[in-house]
PDB file with SEQRES, HELIX, SHEET and CRYST1 records, atoms N, CA, C and O in Angstrom:
SEQRES   1 A   59  MET THR LEU LEU MET LEU LEU LEU TYR MET LEU LEU GLY          
SEQRES   2 A   59  ALA LEU LEU ALA TRP PRO CYS TRP LEU LEU LEU ARG ARG          
SEQRES   3 A   59  ALA GLN ARG ALA ARG GLN PRO LEU ARG CYS VAL ARG PRO          
SEQRES   4 A   59  TYR ARG PRO GLU LEU PRO GLN THR ASP ALA ALA GLY ALA          
SEQRES   5 A   59  PRO THR PRO PRO SER ALA PRO                                  
HELIX    1 AA1 THR A    2  ARG A   31  1                                  30    
CRYST1    1.000    1.000    1.000  90.00  90.00  90.00 P 1           1          
ATOM      1  N   MET A   1      11.986  16.336 -54.990  1.00  0.00           N  
ATOM      2  CA  MET A   1      13.000  16.111 -53.974  1.00  0.00           C  
ATOM      3  C   MET A   1      12.495  16.520 -52.589  1.00  0.00           C  
ATOM      4  O   MET A   1      12.778  15.835 -51.606  1.00  0.00           O  
ATOM      5  N   THR A   2      11.753  17.623 -52.496  1.00  0.00           N  
ATOM      6  CA  THR A   2      11.296  18.085 -51.187  1.00  0.00           C  
ATOM      7  C   THR A   2      10.227  17.156 -50.625  1.00  0.00           C  
ATOM      8  O   THR A   2      10.172  16.955 -49.412  1.00  0.00           O  
ATOM      9  N   LEU A   3       9.392  16.595 -51.458  1.00  0.00           N  
ATOM     10  CA  LEU A   3       8.373  15.663 -50.979  1.00  0.00           C  
ATOM     11  C   LEU A   3       9.034  14.398 -50.425  1.00  0.00           C  
ATOM     12  O   LEU A   3       8.595  13.854 -49.411  1.00  0.00           O  
ATOM     13  N   LEU A   4      10.064  13.949 -51.081  1.00  0.00           N  
ATOM     14  CA  LEU A   4      10.800  12.778 -50.614  1.00  0.00           C  
ATOM     15  C   LEU A   4      11.501  13.067 -49.283  1.00  0.00           C  
ATOM     16  O   LEU A   4      11.529  12.212 -48.398  1.00  0.00           O  
ATOM     17  N   MET A   5      12.060  14.257 -49.141  1.00  0.00           N  
ATOM     18  CA  MET A   5      12.707  14.631 -47.882  1.00  0.00           C  
ATOM     19  C   MET A   5      11.679  14.748 -46.742  1.00  0.00           C  
ATOM     20  O   MET A   5      11.939  14.346 -45.607  1.00  0.00           O  
ATOM     21  N   LEU A   6      10.511  15.306 -47.075  1.00  0.00           N  
ATOM     22  CA  LEU A   6       9.460  15.427 -46.071  1.00  0.00           C  
ATOM     23  C   LEU A   6       9.011  14.039 -45.602  1.00  0.00           C  
ATOM     24  O   LEU A   6       8.812  13.825 -44.406  1.00  0.00           O  
ATOM     25  N   LEU A   7       8.854  13.122 -46.514  1.00  0.00           N  
ATOM     26  CA  LEU A   7       8.480  11.757 -46.171  1.00  0.00           C  
ATOM     27  C   LEU A   7       9.557  11.087 -45.322  1.00  0.00           C  
ATOM     28  O   LEU A   7       9.243  10.371 -44.370  1.00  0.00           O  
ATOM     29  N   LEU A   8      10.806  11.313 -45.659  1.00  0.00           N  
ATOM     30  CA  LEU A   8      11.911  10.755 -44.900  1.00  0.00           C  
ATOM     31  C   LEU A   8      11.926  11.302 -43.476  1.00  0.00           C  
ATOM     32  O   LEU A   8      12.118  10.542 -42.527  1.00  0.00           O  
ATOM     33  N   TYR A   9      11.726  12.611 -43.314  1.00  0.00           N  
ATOM     34  CA  TYR A   9      11.723  13.212 -41.988  1.00  0.00           C  
ATOM     35  C   TYR A   9      10.519  12.756 -41.166  1.00  0.00           C  
ATOM     36  O   TYR A   9      10.625  12.596 -39.950  1.00  0.00           O  
ATOM     37  N   MET A  10       9.387  12.548 -41.813  1.00  0.00           N  
ATOM     38  CA  MET A  10       8.214  12.048 -41.099  1.00  0.00           C  
ATOM     39  C   MET A  10       8.453  10.619 -40.602  1.00  0.00           C  
ATOM     40  O   MET A  10       8.086  10.272 -39.479  1.00  0.00           O  
ATOM     41  N   LEU A  11       9.062   9.811 -41.439  1.00  0.00           N  
ATOM     42  CA  LEU A  11       9.372   8.447 -41.049  1.00  0.00           C  
ATOM     43  C   LEU A  11      10.401   8.420 -39.910  1.00  0.00           C  
ATOM     44  O   LEU A  11      10.275   7.641 -38.965  1.00  0.00           O  
ATOM     45  N   LEU A  12      11.404   9.270 -40.014  1.00  0.00           N  
ATOM     46  CA  LEU A  12      12.411   9.355 -38.967  1.00  0.00           C  
ATOM     47  C   LEU A  12      11.796   9.841 -37.652  1.00  0.00           C  
ATOM     48  O   LEU A  12      12.137   9.330 -36.585  1.00  0.00           O  
ATOM     49  N   GLY A  13      10.918  10.797 -37.718  1.00  0.00           N  
ATOM     50  CA  GLY A  13      10.233  11.289 -36.515  1.00  0.00           C  
ATOM     51  C   GLY A  13       9.373  10.217 -35.865  1.00  0.00           C  
ATOM     52  O   GLY A  13       9.330  10.107 -34.640  1.00  0.00           O  
ATOM     53  N   ALA A  14       8.685   9.427 -36.687  1.00  0.00           N  
ATOM     54  CA  ALA A  14       7.859   8.347 -36.137  1.00  0.00           C  
ATOM     55  C   ALA A  14       8.735   7.276 -35.487  1.00  0.00           C  
ATOM     56  O   ALA A  14       8.384   6.735 -34.439  1.00  0.00           O  
ATOM     57  N   LEU A  15       9.853   6.976 -36.098  1.00  0.00           N  
ATOM     58  CA  LEU A  15      10.755   5.972 -35.528  1.00  0.00           C  
ATOM     59  C   LEU A  15      11.377   6.445 -34.217  1.00  0.00           C  
ATOM     60  O   LEU A  15      11.604   5.638 -33.316  1.00  0.00           O  
ATOM     61  N   LEU A  16      11.651   7.724 -34.104  1.00  0.00           N  
ATOM     62  CA  LEU A  16      12.217   8.253 -32.862  1.00  0.00           C  
ATOM     63  C   LEU A  16      11.149   8.434 -31.778  1.00  0.00           C  
ATOM     64  O   LEU A  16      11.466   8.348 -30.591  1.00  0.00           O  
ATOM     65  N   ALA A  17       9.905   8.678 -32.158  1.00  0.00           N  
ATOM     66  CA  ALA A  17       8.843   8.903 -31.179  1.00  0.00           C  
ATOM     67  C   ALA A  17       8.355   7.599 -30.566  1.00  0.00           C  
ATOM     68  O   ALA A  17       7.816   7.606 -29.459  1.00  0.00           O  
ATOM     69  N   TRP A  18       8.531   6.483 -31.259  1.00  0.00           N  
ATOM     70  CA  TRP A  18       8.006   5.213 -30.767  1.00  0.00           C  
ATOM     71  C   TRP A  18       8.624   4.789 -29.434  1.00  0.00           C  
ATOM     72  O   TRP A  18       7.868   4.481 -28.512  1.00  0.00           O  
ATOM     73  N   PRO A  19       9.974   4.752 -29.270  1.00  0.00           N  
ATOM     74  CA  PRO A  19      10.511   4.368 -27.960  1.00  0.00           C  
ATOM     75  C   PRO A  19      10.187   5.385 -26.865  1.00  0.00           C  
ATOM     76  O   PRO A  19      10.031   5.018 -25.701  1.00  0.00           O  
ATOM     77  N   CYS A  20      10.087   6.654 -27.237  1.00  0.00           N  
ATOM     78  CA  CYS A  20       9.732   7.667 -26.241  1.00  0.00           C  
ATOM     79  C   CYS A  20       8.302   7.441 -25.743  1.00  0.00           C  
ATOM     80  O   CYS A  20       8.016   7.626 -24.560  1.00  0.00           O  
ATOM     81  N   TRP A  21       7.411   7.043 -26.645  1.00  0.00           N  
ATOM     82  CA  TRP A  21       6.030   6.762 -26.258  1.00  0.00           C  
ATOM     83  C   TRP A  21       5.973   5.556 -25.324  1.00  0.00           C  
ATOM     84  O   TRP A  21       5.201   5.556 -24.365  1.00  0.00           O  
ATOM     85  N   LEU A  22       6.779   4.530 -25.590  1.00  0.00           N  
ATOM     86  CA  LEU A  22       6.802   3.354 -24.717  1.00  0.00           C  
ATOM     87  C   LEU A  22       7.323   3.708 -23.324  1.00  0.00           C  
ATOM     88  O   LEU A  22       6.795   3.224 -22.323  1.00  0.00           O  
ATOM     89  N   LEU A  23       8.341   4.538 -23.260  1.00  0.00           N  
ATOM     90  CA  LEU A  23       8.875   4.960 -21.958  1.00  0.00           C  
ATOM     91  C   LEU A  23       7.861   5.809 -21.197  1.00  0.00           C  
ATOM     92  O   LEU A  23       7.745   5.689 -19.977  1.00  0.00           O  
ATOM     93  N   LEU A  24       7.138   6.654 -21.896  1.00  0.00           N  
ATOM     94  CA  LEU A  24       6.127   7.487 -21.251  1.00  0.00           C  
ATOM     95  C   LEU A  24       5.003   6.637 -20.689  1.00  0.00           C  
ATOM     96  O   LEU A  24       4.537   6.889 -19.578  1.00  0.00           O  
ATOM     97  N   ARG A  25       4.558   5.633 -21.435  1.00  0.00           N  
ATOM     98  CA  ARG A  25       3.508   4.739 -20.941  1.00  0.00           C  
ATOM     99  C   ARG A  25       3.974   3.959 -19.723  1.00  0.00           C  
ATOM    100  O   ARG A  25       3.205   3.771 -18.780  1.00  0.00           O  
ATOM    101  N   ARG A  26       5.219   3.502 -19.728  1.00  0.00           N  
ATOM    102  CA  ARG A  26       5.753   2.757 -18.581  1.00  0.00           C  
ATOM    103  C   ARG A  26       5.837   3.649 -17.348  1.00  0.00           C  
ATOM    104  O   ARG A  26       5.555   3.199 -16.237  1.00  0.00           O  
ATOM    105  N   ALA A  27       6.219   4.903 -17.535  1.00  0.00           N  
ATOM    106  CA  ALA A  27       6.303   5.832 -16.409  1.00  0.00           C  
ATOM    107  C   ALA A  27       4.914   6.151 -15.859  1.00  0.00           C  
ATOM    108  O   ALA A  27       4.752   6.302 -14.648  1.00  0.00           O  
ATOM    109  N   GLN A  28       3.916   6.254 -16.728  1.00  0.00           N  
ATOM    110  CA  GLN A  28       2.565   6.516 -16.260  1.00  0.00           C  
ATOM    111  C   GLN A  28       2.009   5.319 -15.503  1.00  0.00           C  
ATOM    112  O   GLN A  28       1.297   5.495 -14.515  1.00  0.00           O  
ATOM    113  N   ARG A  29       2.320   4.107 -15.946  1.00  0.00           N  
ATOM    114  CA  ARG A  29       1.862   2.912 -15.244  1.00  0.00           C  
ATOM    115  C   ARG A  29       2.528   2.785 -13.878  1.00  0.00           C  
ATOM    116  O   ARG A  29       1.910   2.299 -12.931  1.00  0.00           O  
ATOM    117  N   ALA A  30       3.771   3.215 -13.769  1.00  0.00           N  
ATOM    118  CA  ALA A  30       4.483   3.111 -12.498  1.00  0.00           C  
ATOM    119  C   ALA A  30       3.899   4.065 -11.460  1.00  0.00           C  
ATOM    120  O   ALA A  30       4.039   3.824 -10.261  1.00  0.00           O  
ATOM    121  N   ARG A  31       3.255   5.132 -11.892  1.00  0.00           N  
ATOM    122  CA  ARG A  31       2.670   6.086 -10.952  1.00  0.00           C  
ATOM    123  C   ARG A  31       1.339   5.618 -10.398  1.00  0.00           C  
ATOM    124  O   ARG A  31       0.880   6.150  -9.388  1.00  0.00           O  
ATOM    125  N   GLN A  32       0.695   4.626 -11.035  1.00  0.00           N  
ATOM    126  CA  GLN A  32      -0.593   4.141 -10.564  1.00  0.00           C  
ATOM    127  C   GLN A  32      -0.410   3.316  -9.293  1.00  0.00           C  
ATOM    128  O   GLN A  32       0.620   2.664  -9.122  1.00  0.00           O  
ATOM    129  N   PRO A  33      -1.395   3.340  -8.406  1.00  0.00           N  
ATOM    130  CA  PRO A  33      -1.271   2.530  -7.182  1.00  0.00           C  
ATOM    131  C   PRO A  33      -1.316   1.039  -7.516  1.00  0.00           C  
ATOM    132  O   PRO A  33      -1.909   0.629  -8.513  1.00  0.00           O  
ATOM    133  N   LEU A  34      -0.687   0.250  -6.673  1.00  0.00           N  
ATOM    134  CA  LEU A  34      -0.655  -1.187  -6.886  1.00  0.00           C  
ATOM    135  C   LEU A  34      -2.031  -1.793  -6.631  1.00  0.00           C  
ATOM    136  O   LEU A  34      -2.784  -1.314  -5.783  1.00  0.00           O  
ATOM    137  N   ARG A  35      -2.343  -2.839  -7.366  1.00  0.00           N  
ATOM    138  CA  ARG A  35      -3.611  -3.528  -7.164  1.00  0.00           C  
ATOM    139  C   ARG A  35      -3.451  -4.537  -6.047  1.00  0.00           C  
ATOM    140  O   ARG A  35      -2.414  -5.187  -5.909  1.00  0.00           O  
ATOM    141  N   CYS A  36      -4.495  -4.650  -5.260  1.00  0.00           N  
ATOM    142  CA  CYS A  36      -4.487  -5.614  -4.163  1.00  0.00           C  
ATOM    143  C   CYS A  36      -4.822  -6.993  -4.720  1.00  0.00           C  
ATOM    144  O   CYS A  36      -5.794  -7.148  -5.459  1.00  0.00           O  
ATOM    145  N   VAL A  37      -4.027  -7.983  -4.370  1.00  0.00           N  
ATOM    146  CA  VAL A  37      -4.258  -9.328  -4.884  1.00  0.00           C  
ATOM    147  C   VAL A  37      -5.408  -9.995  -4.141  1.00  0.00           C  
ATOM    148  O   VAL A  37      -6.289 -10.592  -4.759  1.00  0.00           O  
ATOM    149  N   ARG A  38      -5.400  -9.895  -2.822  1.00  0.00           N  
ATOM    150  CA  ARG A  38      -6.453 -10.493  -2.014  1.00  0.00           C  
ATOM    151  C   ARG A  38      -7.214  -9.367  -1.324  1.00  0.00           C  
ATOM    152  O   ARG A  38      -6.612  -8.589  -0.584  1.00  0.00           O  
ATOM    153  N   PRO A  39      -8.525  -9.261  -1.548  1.00  0.00           N  
ATOM    154  CA  PRO A  39      -9.257  -8.151  -0.931  1.00  0.00           C  
ATOM    155  C   PRO A  39      -9.311  -8.296   0.592  1.00  0.00           C  
ATOM    156  O   PRO A  39      -9.330  -9.405   1.125  1.00  0.00           O  
ATOM    157  N   TYR A  40      -9.333  -7.182   1.257  1.00  0.00           N  
ATOM    158  CA  TYR A  40      -9.369  -7.156   2.720  1.00  0.00           C  
ATOM    159  C   TYR A  40     -10.793  -7.423   3.184  1.00  0.00           C  
ATOM    160  O   TYR A  40     -11.722  -6.704   2.813  1.00  0.00           O  
ATOM    161  N   ARG A  41     -10.959  -8.458   3.996  1.00  0.00           N  
ATOM    162  CA  ARG A  41     -12.275  -8.787   4.550  1.00  0.00           C  
ATOM    163  C   ARG A  41     -12.154  -8.844   6.065  1.00  0.00           C  
ATOM    164  O   ARG A  41     -11.663  -9.840   6.595  1.00  0.00           O  
ATOM    165  N   PRO A  42     -12.581  -7.823   6.770  1.00  0.00           N  
ATOM    166  CA  PRO A  42     -12.403  -7.780   8.232  1.00  0.00           C  
ATOM    167  C   PRO A  42     -13.294  -8.778   8.970  1.00  0.00           C  
ATOM    168  O   PRO A  42     -13.028  -9.056  10.139  1.00  0.00           O  
ATOM    169  N   GLU A  43     -14.337  -9.331   8.346  1.00  0.00           N  
ATOM    170  CA  GLU A  43     -15.220 -10.245   9.071  1.00  0.00           C  
ATOM    171  C   GLU A  43     -14.575 -11.625   9.287  1.00  0.00           C  
ATOM    172  O   GLU A  43     -15.066 -12.402  10.106  1.00  0.00           O  
ATOM    173  N   LEU A  44     -13.491 -11.943   8.573  1.00  0.00           N  
ATOM    174  CA  LEU A  44     -12.806 -13.215   8.774  1.00  0.00           C  
ATOM    175  C   LEU A  44     -12.012 -13.179  10.073  1.00  0.00           C  
ATOM    176  O   LEU A  44     -11.459 -12.136  10.421  1.00  0.00           O  
ATOM    177  N   PRO A  45     -11.944 -14.293  10.797  1.00  0.00           N  
ATOM    178  CA  PRO A  45     -11.169 -14.291  12.053  1.00  0.00           C  
ATOM    179  C   PRO A  45      -9.685 -14.125  11.769  1.00  0.00           C  
ATOM    180  O   PRO A  45      -9.149 -14.686  10.814  1.00  0.00           O  
ATOM    181  N   GLN A  46      -9.047 -13.354  12.607  1.00  0.00           N  
ATOM    182  CA  GLN A  46      -7.619 -13.112  12.455  1.00  0.00           C  
ATOM    183  C   GLN A  46      -6.850 -14.219  13.167  1.00  0.00           C  
ATOM    184  O   GLN A  46      -7.192 -14.584  14.292  1.00  0.00           O  
ATOM    185  N   THR A  47      -5.819 -14.754  12.525  1.00  0.00           N  
ATOM    186  CA  THR A  47      -4.982 -15.774  13.160  1.00  0.00           C  
ATOM    187  C   THR A  47      -3.772 -15.095  13.753  1.00  0.00           C  
ATOM    188  O   THR A  47      -3.104 -14.309  13.081  1.00  0.00           O  
ATOM    189  N   ASP A  48      -3.488 -15.385  14.987  1.00  0.00           N  
ATOM    190  CA  ASP A  48      -2.306 -14.814  15.629  1.00  0.00           C  
ATOM    191  C   ASP A  48      -1.603 -15.916  16.405  1.00  0.00           C  
ATOM    192  O   ASP A  48      -2.162 -16.995  16.597  1.00  0.00           O  
ATOM    193  N   ALA A  49      -0.401 -15.655  16.846  1.00  0.00           N  
ATOM    194  CA  ALA A  49       0.423 -16.660  17.511  1.00  0.00           C  
ATOM    195  C   ALA A  49      -0.138 -17.040  18.874  1.00  0.00           C  
ATOM    196  O   ALA A  49       0.090 -18.165  19.320  1.00  0.00           O  
ATOM    197  N   ALA A  50      -0.861 -16.157  19.556  1.00  0.00           N  
ATOM    198  CA  ALA A  50      -1.376 -16.447  20.896  1.00  0.00           C  
ATOM    199  C   ALA A  50      -2.514 -17.463  20.842  1.00  0.00           C  
ATOM    200  O   ALA A  50      -2.669 -18.263  21.766  1.00  0.00           O  
ATOM    201  N   GLY A  51      -3.303 -17.443  19.783  1.00  0.00           N  
ATOM    202  CA  GLY A  51      -4.440 -18.346  19.688  1.00  0.00           C  
ATOM    203  C   GLY A  51      -4.105 -19.669  19.021  1.00  0.00           C  
ATOM    204  O   GLY A  51      -4.969 -20.543  18.942  1.00  0.00           O  
ATOM    205  N   ALA A  52      -2.908 -19.843  18.548  1.00  0.00           N  
ATOM    206  CA  ALA A  52      -2.538 -21.069  17.857  1.00  0.00           C  
ATOM    207  C   ALA A  52      -2.299 -22.190  18.862  1.00  0.00           C  
ATOM    208  O   ALA A  52      -1.750 -21.951  19.938  1.00  0.00           O  
ATOM    209  N   PRO A  53      -2.706 -23.406  18.523  1.00  0.00           N  
ATOM    210  CA  PRO A  53      -2.470 -24.526  19.454  1.00  0.00           C  
ATOM    211  C   PRO A  53      -0.976 -24.836  19.521  1.00  0.00           C  
ATOM    212  O   PRO A  53      -0.255 -24.742  18.528  1.00  0.00           O  
ATOM    213  N   THR A  54      -0.543 -25.205  20.709  1.00  0.00           N  
ATOM    214  CA  THR A  54       0.879 -25.538  20.892  1.00  0.00           C  
ATOM    215  C   THR A  54       1.102 -27.021  20.624  1.00  0.00           C  
ATOM    216  O   THR A  54       0.248 -27.833  20.978  1.00  0.00           O  
ATOM    217  N   PRO A  55       2.193 -27.393  20.025  1.00  0.00           N  
ATOM    218  CA  PRO A  55       2.456 -28.818  19.789  1.00  0.00           C  
ATOM    219  C   PRO A  55       2.765 -29.522  21.112  1.00  0.00           C  
ATOM    220  O   PRO A  55       3.242 -28.889  22.054  1.00  0.00           O  
ATOM    221  N   PRO A  56       2.497 -30.823  21.184  1.00  0.00           N  
ATOM    222  CA  PRO A  56       2.787 -31.545  22.432  1.00  0.00           C  
ATOM    223  C   PRO A  56       4.271 -31.587  22.710  1.00  0.00           C  
ATOM    224  O   PRO A  56       5.088 -31.665  21.793  1.00  0.00           O  
ATOM    225  N   SER A  57       4.610 -31.535  23.980  1.00  0.00           N  
ATOM    226  CA  SER A  57       6.032 -31.537  24.348  1.00  0.00           C  
ATOM    227  C   SER A  57       6.576 -32.962  24.275  1.00  0.00           C  
ATOM    228  O   SER A  57       5.834 -33.929  24.448  1.00  0.00           O  
ATOM    229  N   ALA A  58       7.853 -33.080  24.023  1.00  0.00           N  
ATOM    230  CA  ALA A  58       8.500 -34.399  23.926  1.00  0.00           C  
ATOM    231  C   ALA A  58       8.745 -34.948  25.330  1.00  0.00           C  
ATOM    232  O   ALA A  58       9.105 -34.178  26.221  1.00  0.00           O  
ATOM    233  N   PRO A  59       8.564 -36.252  25.562  1.00  0.00           N  
ATOM    234  CA  PRO A  59       8.767 -36.828  26.909  1.00  0.00           C  
ATOM    235  C   PRO A  59      10.235 -36.870  27.310  1.00  0.00           C  
ATOM    236  O   PRO A  59      10.563 -37.324  28.406  1.00  0.00           O  
TER     237      PRO A  59                                                      
END                                                                             
């Protein structure tokens, strides 16, 4: 009887630890810095509104 109870408690502990482990992993991932999608390359020319060509005016 005690071996069966021990097995039952071990199974119950594993079932309860599984969602806690998933929440812990999600919290650890949230603490990591975000990955940059496009790497920063300063040698590329910067586009700004002052250097953009203006459209022709309507007559």
